[in-house]
Tab-separated table of C-alpha atoms in Angstrom:
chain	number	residue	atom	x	y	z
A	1	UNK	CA	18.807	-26.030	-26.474
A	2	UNK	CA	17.524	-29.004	-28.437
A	3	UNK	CA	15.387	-27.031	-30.861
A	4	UNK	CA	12.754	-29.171	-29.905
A	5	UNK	CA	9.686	-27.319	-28.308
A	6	UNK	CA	6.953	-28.760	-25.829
A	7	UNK	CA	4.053	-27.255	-24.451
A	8	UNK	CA	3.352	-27.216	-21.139
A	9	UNK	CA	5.795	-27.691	-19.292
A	10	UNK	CA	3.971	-28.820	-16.023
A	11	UNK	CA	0.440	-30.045	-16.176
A	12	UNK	CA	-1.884	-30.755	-13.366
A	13	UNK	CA	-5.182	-32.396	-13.531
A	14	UNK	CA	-7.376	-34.671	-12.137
A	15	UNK	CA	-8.224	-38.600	-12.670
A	16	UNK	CA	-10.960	-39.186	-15.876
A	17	UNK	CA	-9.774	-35.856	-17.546
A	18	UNK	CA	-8.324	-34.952	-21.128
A	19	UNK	CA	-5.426	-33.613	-21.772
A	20	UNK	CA	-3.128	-32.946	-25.022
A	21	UNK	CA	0.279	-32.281	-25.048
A	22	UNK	CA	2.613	-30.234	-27.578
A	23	UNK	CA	5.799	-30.592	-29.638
A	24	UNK	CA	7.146	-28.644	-32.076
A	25	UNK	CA	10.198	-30.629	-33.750
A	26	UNK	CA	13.810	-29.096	-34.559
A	27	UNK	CA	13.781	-27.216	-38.176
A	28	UNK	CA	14.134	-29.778	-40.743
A	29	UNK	CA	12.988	-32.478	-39.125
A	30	UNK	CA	10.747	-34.791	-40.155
A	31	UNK	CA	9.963	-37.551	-37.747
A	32	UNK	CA	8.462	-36.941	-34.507
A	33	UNK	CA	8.560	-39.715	-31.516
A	34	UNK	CA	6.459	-39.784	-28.271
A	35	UNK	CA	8.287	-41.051	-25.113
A	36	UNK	CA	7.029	-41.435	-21.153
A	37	UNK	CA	9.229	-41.743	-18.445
A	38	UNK	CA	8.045	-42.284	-15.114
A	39	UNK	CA	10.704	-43.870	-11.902
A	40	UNK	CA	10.378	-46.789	-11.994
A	41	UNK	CA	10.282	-47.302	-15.873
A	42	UNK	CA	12.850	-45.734	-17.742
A	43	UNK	CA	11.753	-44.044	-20.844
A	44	UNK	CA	9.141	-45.901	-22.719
A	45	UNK	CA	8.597	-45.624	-26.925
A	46	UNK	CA	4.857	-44.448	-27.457
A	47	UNK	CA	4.385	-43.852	-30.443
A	48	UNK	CA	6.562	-42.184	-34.374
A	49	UNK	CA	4.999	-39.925	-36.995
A	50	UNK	CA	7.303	-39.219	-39.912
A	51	UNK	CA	6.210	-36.503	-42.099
A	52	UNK	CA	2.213	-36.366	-41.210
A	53	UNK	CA	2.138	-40.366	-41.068
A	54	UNK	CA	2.131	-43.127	-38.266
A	55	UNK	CA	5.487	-44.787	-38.568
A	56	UNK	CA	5.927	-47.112	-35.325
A	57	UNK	CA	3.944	-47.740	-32.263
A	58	UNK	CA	5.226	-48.842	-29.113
A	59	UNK	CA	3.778	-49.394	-26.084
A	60	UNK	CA	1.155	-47.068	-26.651
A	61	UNK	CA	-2.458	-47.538	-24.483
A	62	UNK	CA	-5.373	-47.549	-26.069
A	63	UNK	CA	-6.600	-44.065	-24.283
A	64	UNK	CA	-3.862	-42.218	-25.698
A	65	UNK	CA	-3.348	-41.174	-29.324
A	66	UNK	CA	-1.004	-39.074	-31.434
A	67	UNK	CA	-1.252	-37.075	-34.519
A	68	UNK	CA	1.314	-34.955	-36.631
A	69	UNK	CA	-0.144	-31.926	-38.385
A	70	UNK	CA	1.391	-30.825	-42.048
A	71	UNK	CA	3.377	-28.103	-40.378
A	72	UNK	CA	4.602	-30.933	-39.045
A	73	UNK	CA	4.056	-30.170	-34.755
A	74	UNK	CA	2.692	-33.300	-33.227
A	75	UNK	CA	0.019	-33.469	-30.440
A	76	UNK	CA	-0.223	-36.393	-27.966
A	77	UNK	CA	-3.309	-37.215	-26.607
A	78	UNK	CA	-4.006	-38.641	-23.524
A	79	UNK	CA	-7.717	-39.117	-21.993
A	80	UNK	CA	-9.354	-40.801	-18.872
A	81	UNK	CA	-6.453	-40.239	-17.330
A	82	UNK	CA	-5.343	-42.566	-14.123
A	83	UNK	CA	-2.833	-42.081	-11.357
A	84	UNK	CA	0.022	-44.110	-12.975
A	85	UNK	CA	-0.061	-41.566	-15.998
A	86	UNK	CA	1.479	-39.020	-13.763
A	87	UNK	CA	4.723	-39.243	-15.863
A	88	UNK	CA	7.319	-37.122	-18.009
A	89	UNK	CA	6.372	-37.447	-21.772
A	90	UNK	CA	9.095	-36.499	-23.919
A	91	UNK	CA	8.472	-35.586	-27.067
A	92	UNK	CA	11.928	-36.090	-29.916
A	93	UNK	CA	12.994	-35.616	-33.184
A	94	UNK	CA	15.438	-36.499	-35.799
A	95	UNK	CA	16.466	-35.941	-39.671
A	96	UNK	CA	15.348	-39.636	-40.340
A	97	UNK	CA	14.559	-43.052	-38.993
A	98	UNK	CA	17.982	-43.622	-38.687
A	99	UNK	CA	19.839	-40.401	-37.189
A	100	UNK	CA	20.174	-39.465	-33.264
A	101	UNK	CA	16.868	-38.137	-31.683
A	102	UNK	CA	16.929	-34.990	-29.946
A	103	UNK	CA	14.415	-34.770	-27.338
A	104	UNK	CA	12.234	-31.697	-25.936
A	105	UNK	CA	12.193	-30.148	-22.390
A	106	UNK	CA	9.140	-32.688	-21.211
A	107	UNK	CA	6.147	-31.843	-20.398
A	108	UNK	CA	5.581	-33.273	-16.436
A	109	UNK	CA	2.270	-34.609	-15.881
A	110	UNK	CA	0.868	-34.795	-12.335
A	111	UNK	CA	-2.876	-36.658	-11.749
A	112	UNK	CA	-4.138	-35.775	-8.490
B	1	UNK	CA	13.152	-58.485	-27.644
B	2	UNK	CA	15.887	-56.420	-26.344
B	3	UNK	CA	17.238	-56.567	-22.989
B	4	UNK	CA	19.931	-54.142	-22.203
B	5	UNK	CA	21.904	-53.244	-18.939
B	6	UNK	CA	23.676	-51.179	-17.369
B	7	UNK	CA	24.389	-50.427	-13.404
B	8	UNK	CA	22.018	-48.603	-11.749
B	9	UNK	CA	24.421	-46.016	-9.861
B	10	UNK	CA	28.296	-45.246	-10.017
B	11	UNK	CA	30.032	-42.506	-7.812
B	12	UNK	CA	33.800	-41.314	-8.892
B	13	UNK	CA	35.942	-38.281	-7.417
B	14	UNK	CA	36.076	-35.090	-9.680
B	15	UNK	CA	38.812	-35.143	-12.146
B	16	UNK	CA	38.763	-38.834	-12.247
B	17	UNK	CA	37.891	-41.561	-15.126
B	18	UNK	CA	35.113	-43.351	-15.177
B	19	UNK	CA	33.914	-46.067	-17.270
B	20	UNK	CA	30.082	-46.778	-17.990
B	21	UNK	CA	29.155	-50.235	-18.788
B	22	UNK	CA	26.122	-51.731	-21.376
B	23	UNK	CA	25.407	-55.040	-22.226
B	24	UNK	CA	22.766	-55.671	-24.445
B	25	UNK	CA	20.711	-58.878	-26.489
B	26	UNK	CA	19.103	-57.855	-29.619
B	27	UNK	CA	17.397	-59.554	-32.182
B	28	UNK	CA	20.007	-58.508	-34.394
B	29	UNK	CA	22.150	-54.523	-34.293
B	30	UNK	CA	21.605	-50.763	-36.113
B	31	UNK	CA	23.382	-48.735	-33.920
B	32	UNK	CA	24.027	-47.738	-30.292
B	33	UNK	CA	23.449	-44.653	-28.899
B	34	UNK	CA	24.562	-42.937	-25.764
B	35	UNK	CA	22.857	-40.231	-23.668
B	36	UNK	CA	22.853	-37.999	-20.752
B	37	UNK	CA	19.915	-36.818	-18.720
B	38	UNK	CA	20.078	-34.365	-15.868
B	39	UNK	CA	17.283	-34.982	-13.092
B	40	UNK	CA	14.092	-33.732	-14.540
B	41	UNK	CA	15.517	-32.768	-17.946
B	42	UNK	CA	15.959	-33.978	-21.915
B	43	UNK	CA	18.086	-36.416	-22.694
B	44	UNK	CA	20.929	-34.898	-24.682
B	45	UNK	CA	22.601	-36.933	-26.836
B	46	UNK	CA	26.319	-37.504	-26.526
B	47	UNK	CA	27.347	-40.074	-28.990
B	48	UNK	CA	26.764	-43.133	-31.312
B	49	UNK	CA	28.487	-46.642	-32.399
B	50	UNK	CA	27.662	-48.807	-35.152
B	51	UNK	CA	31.044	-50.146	-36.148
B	52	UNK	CA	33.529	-51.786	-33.404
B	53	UNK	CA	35.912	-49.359	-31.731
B	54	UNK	CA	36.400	-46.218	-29.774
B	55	UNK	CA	34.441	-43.074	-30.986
B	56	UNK	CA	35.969	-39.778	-29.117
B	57	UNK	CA	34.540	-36.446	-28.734
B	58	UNK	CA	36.372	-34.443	-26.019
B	59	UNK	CA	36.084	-36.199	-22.403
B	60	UNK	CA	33.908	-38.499	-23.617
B	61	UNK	CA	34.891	-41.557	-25.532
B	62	UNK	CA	32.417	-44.738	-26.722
B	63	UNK	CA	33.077	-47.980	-27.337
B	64	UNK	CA	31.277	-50.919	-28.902
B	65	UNK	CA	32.196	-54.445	-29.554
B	66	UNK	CA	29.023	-55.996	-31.434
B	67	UNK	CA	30.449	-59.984	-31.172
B	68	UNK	CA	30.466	-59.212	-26.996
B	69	UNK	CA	26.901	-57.438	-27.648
B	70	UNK	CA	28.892	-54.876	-25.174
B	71	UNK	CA	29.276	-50.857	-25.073
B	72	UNK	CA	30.982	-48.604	-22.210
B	73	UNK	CA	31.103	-44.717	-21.655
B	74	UNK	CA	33.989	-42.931	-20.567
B	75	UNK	CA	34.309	-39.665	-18.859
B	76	UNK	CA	37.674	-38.488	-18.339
B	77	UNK	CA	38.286	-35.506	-16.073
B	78	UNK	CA	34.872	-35.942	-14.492
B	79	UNK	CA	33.604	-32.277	-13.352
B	80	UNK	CA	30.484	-32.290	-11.108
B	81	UNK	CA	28.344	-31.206	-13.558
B	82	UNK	CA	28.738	-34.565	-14.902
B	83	UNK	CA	26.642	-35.907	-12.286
B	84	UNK	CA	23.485	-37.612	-14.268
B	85	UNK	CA	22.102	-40.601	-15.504
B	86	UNK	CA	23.619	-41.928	-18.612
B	87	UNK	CA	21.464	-43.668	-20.953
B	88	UNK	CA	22.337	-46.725	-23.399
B	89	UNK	CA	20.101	-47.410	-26.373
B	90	UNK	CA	20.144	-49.979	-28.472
B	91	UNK	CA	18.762	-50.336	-32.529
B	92	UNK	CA	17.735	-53.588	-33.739
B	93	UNK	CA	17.257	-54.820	-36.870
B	94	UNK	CA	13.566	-55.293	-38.507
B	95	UNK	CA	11.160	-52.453	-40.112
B	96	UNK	CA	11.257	-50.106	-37.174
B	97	UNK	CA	14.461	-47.933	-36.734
B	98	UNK	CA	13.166	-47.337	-32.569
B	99	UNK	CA	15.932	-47.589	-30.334
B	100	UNK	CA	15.135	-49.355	-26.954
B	101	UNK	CA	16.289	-47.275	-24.071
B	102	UNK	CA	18.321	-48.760	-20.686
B	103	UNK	CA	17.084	-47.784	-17.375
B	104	UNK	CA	20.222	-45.638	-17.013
B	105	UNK	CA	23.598	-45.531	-14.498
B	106	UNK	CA	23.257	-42.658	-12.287
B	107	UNK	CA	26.342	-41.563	-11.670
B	108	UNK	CA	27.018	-39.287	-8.614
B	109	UNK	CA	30.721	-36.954	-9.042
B	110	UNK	CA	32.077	-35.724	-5.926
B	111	UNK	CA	34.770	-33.836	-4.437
């Protein structure tokens, strides 16, 4: 067990909807990252918050955003959703910038 | 950019060594990290290199030599619940601490 906590765990919804996503980090940590991983492309940076602020963006599309709140959880955002968004998003978290990430369960998102 | 690789699938006998290769360009090097990821689950982090040499942490030793821009993973007394994909990631230099992720080795124990 990571200590790092996502909600849902499985999602399944249709193309155009909304959906947000969940992550609690590990106790003491302050920097929250945003990762998708489909087959056929490895685990992809999104997006970093470190303590309530946006720290580094990836390859983040336009229809999805991120926040952190100041209990720190973080909420990923993902709207008019397509078919190749059917992915796992990972959600991870770590001391600091520079100290191993420790990722969440997933949250496995399915567009039908 | 980065570009970093490693093979895409490995198969070894239980109880056996096996090495895990990782060759990677960066514009320029903060760390490397190593990972394991069961199908469908978190990647659970197993180790990290920033200075040359072997790191060792039970069956599982790291190595990094920065001038060769190379890493490899080795598993000693493989078990089968070592079958999973190992993941390299690479740090670069610049404002952003992000490490970019391989595609991973899958690497298939059996009897």
């Amino acid at each position: 067990d990571s200590g790092v906590t996502q909600t849902p765990k499985h999602l399944i919804t249709a193309t155009g909807q909304r959906v947000t996503l969940r992550c609690s980090p590990r106790s003491g940590d302050l920097s929250v990252y945003w990762y998708q991983q489909s087959l056929d492309q490895g685990l992809q940076f999104l997006i970093q918050y470190y303590n309530g602020e946006e720290r580094a963006k990836g390859n983040i599309l336009e229809r999805f955003s991120a926040q952190q709140f100041p209990d720190l959880h973080s909420e990923l955002n993902l709207s008019s959703l397509e078919l190749g968004d059917s992915a796992l998003y990972f959600c991870a978290s770590s001391v600091e910038d520079k100290q191993p990430q420790h990722f969440g369960d997933g949250t496995r998102l399915s567009i039908l | 950019g980065q570009n970093i690789d490693q093979p895409t699938e490995m198969t070894a006998t239980e109880g056996a060594i096996v090495q895990i290769n990782c060759t990677y360009q960066t514009s320029g090097f903060n760390g490397l990290f190593w990972y394991q990821q069961h199908a469908g689950e978190a990647p659970t982090f197993l180790s990290y290199n920033v200075l040359d040499g072997l790191e060792e942490k039970g069956r599982f030793s790291s190595f990094l030599s920065r001038s060769k821009g190379y890493s490899y993973l080795l598993l000693k007394e493989l078990q089968m619940k070592d079958s999973a994909s190992y993941l390299c990631a690479v740090r670069g230099e610049g404002g952003s601490y992000i490490p970019t992720f391989g595609r991973g080795t899958s690497l298939i124990v059996h009897p």
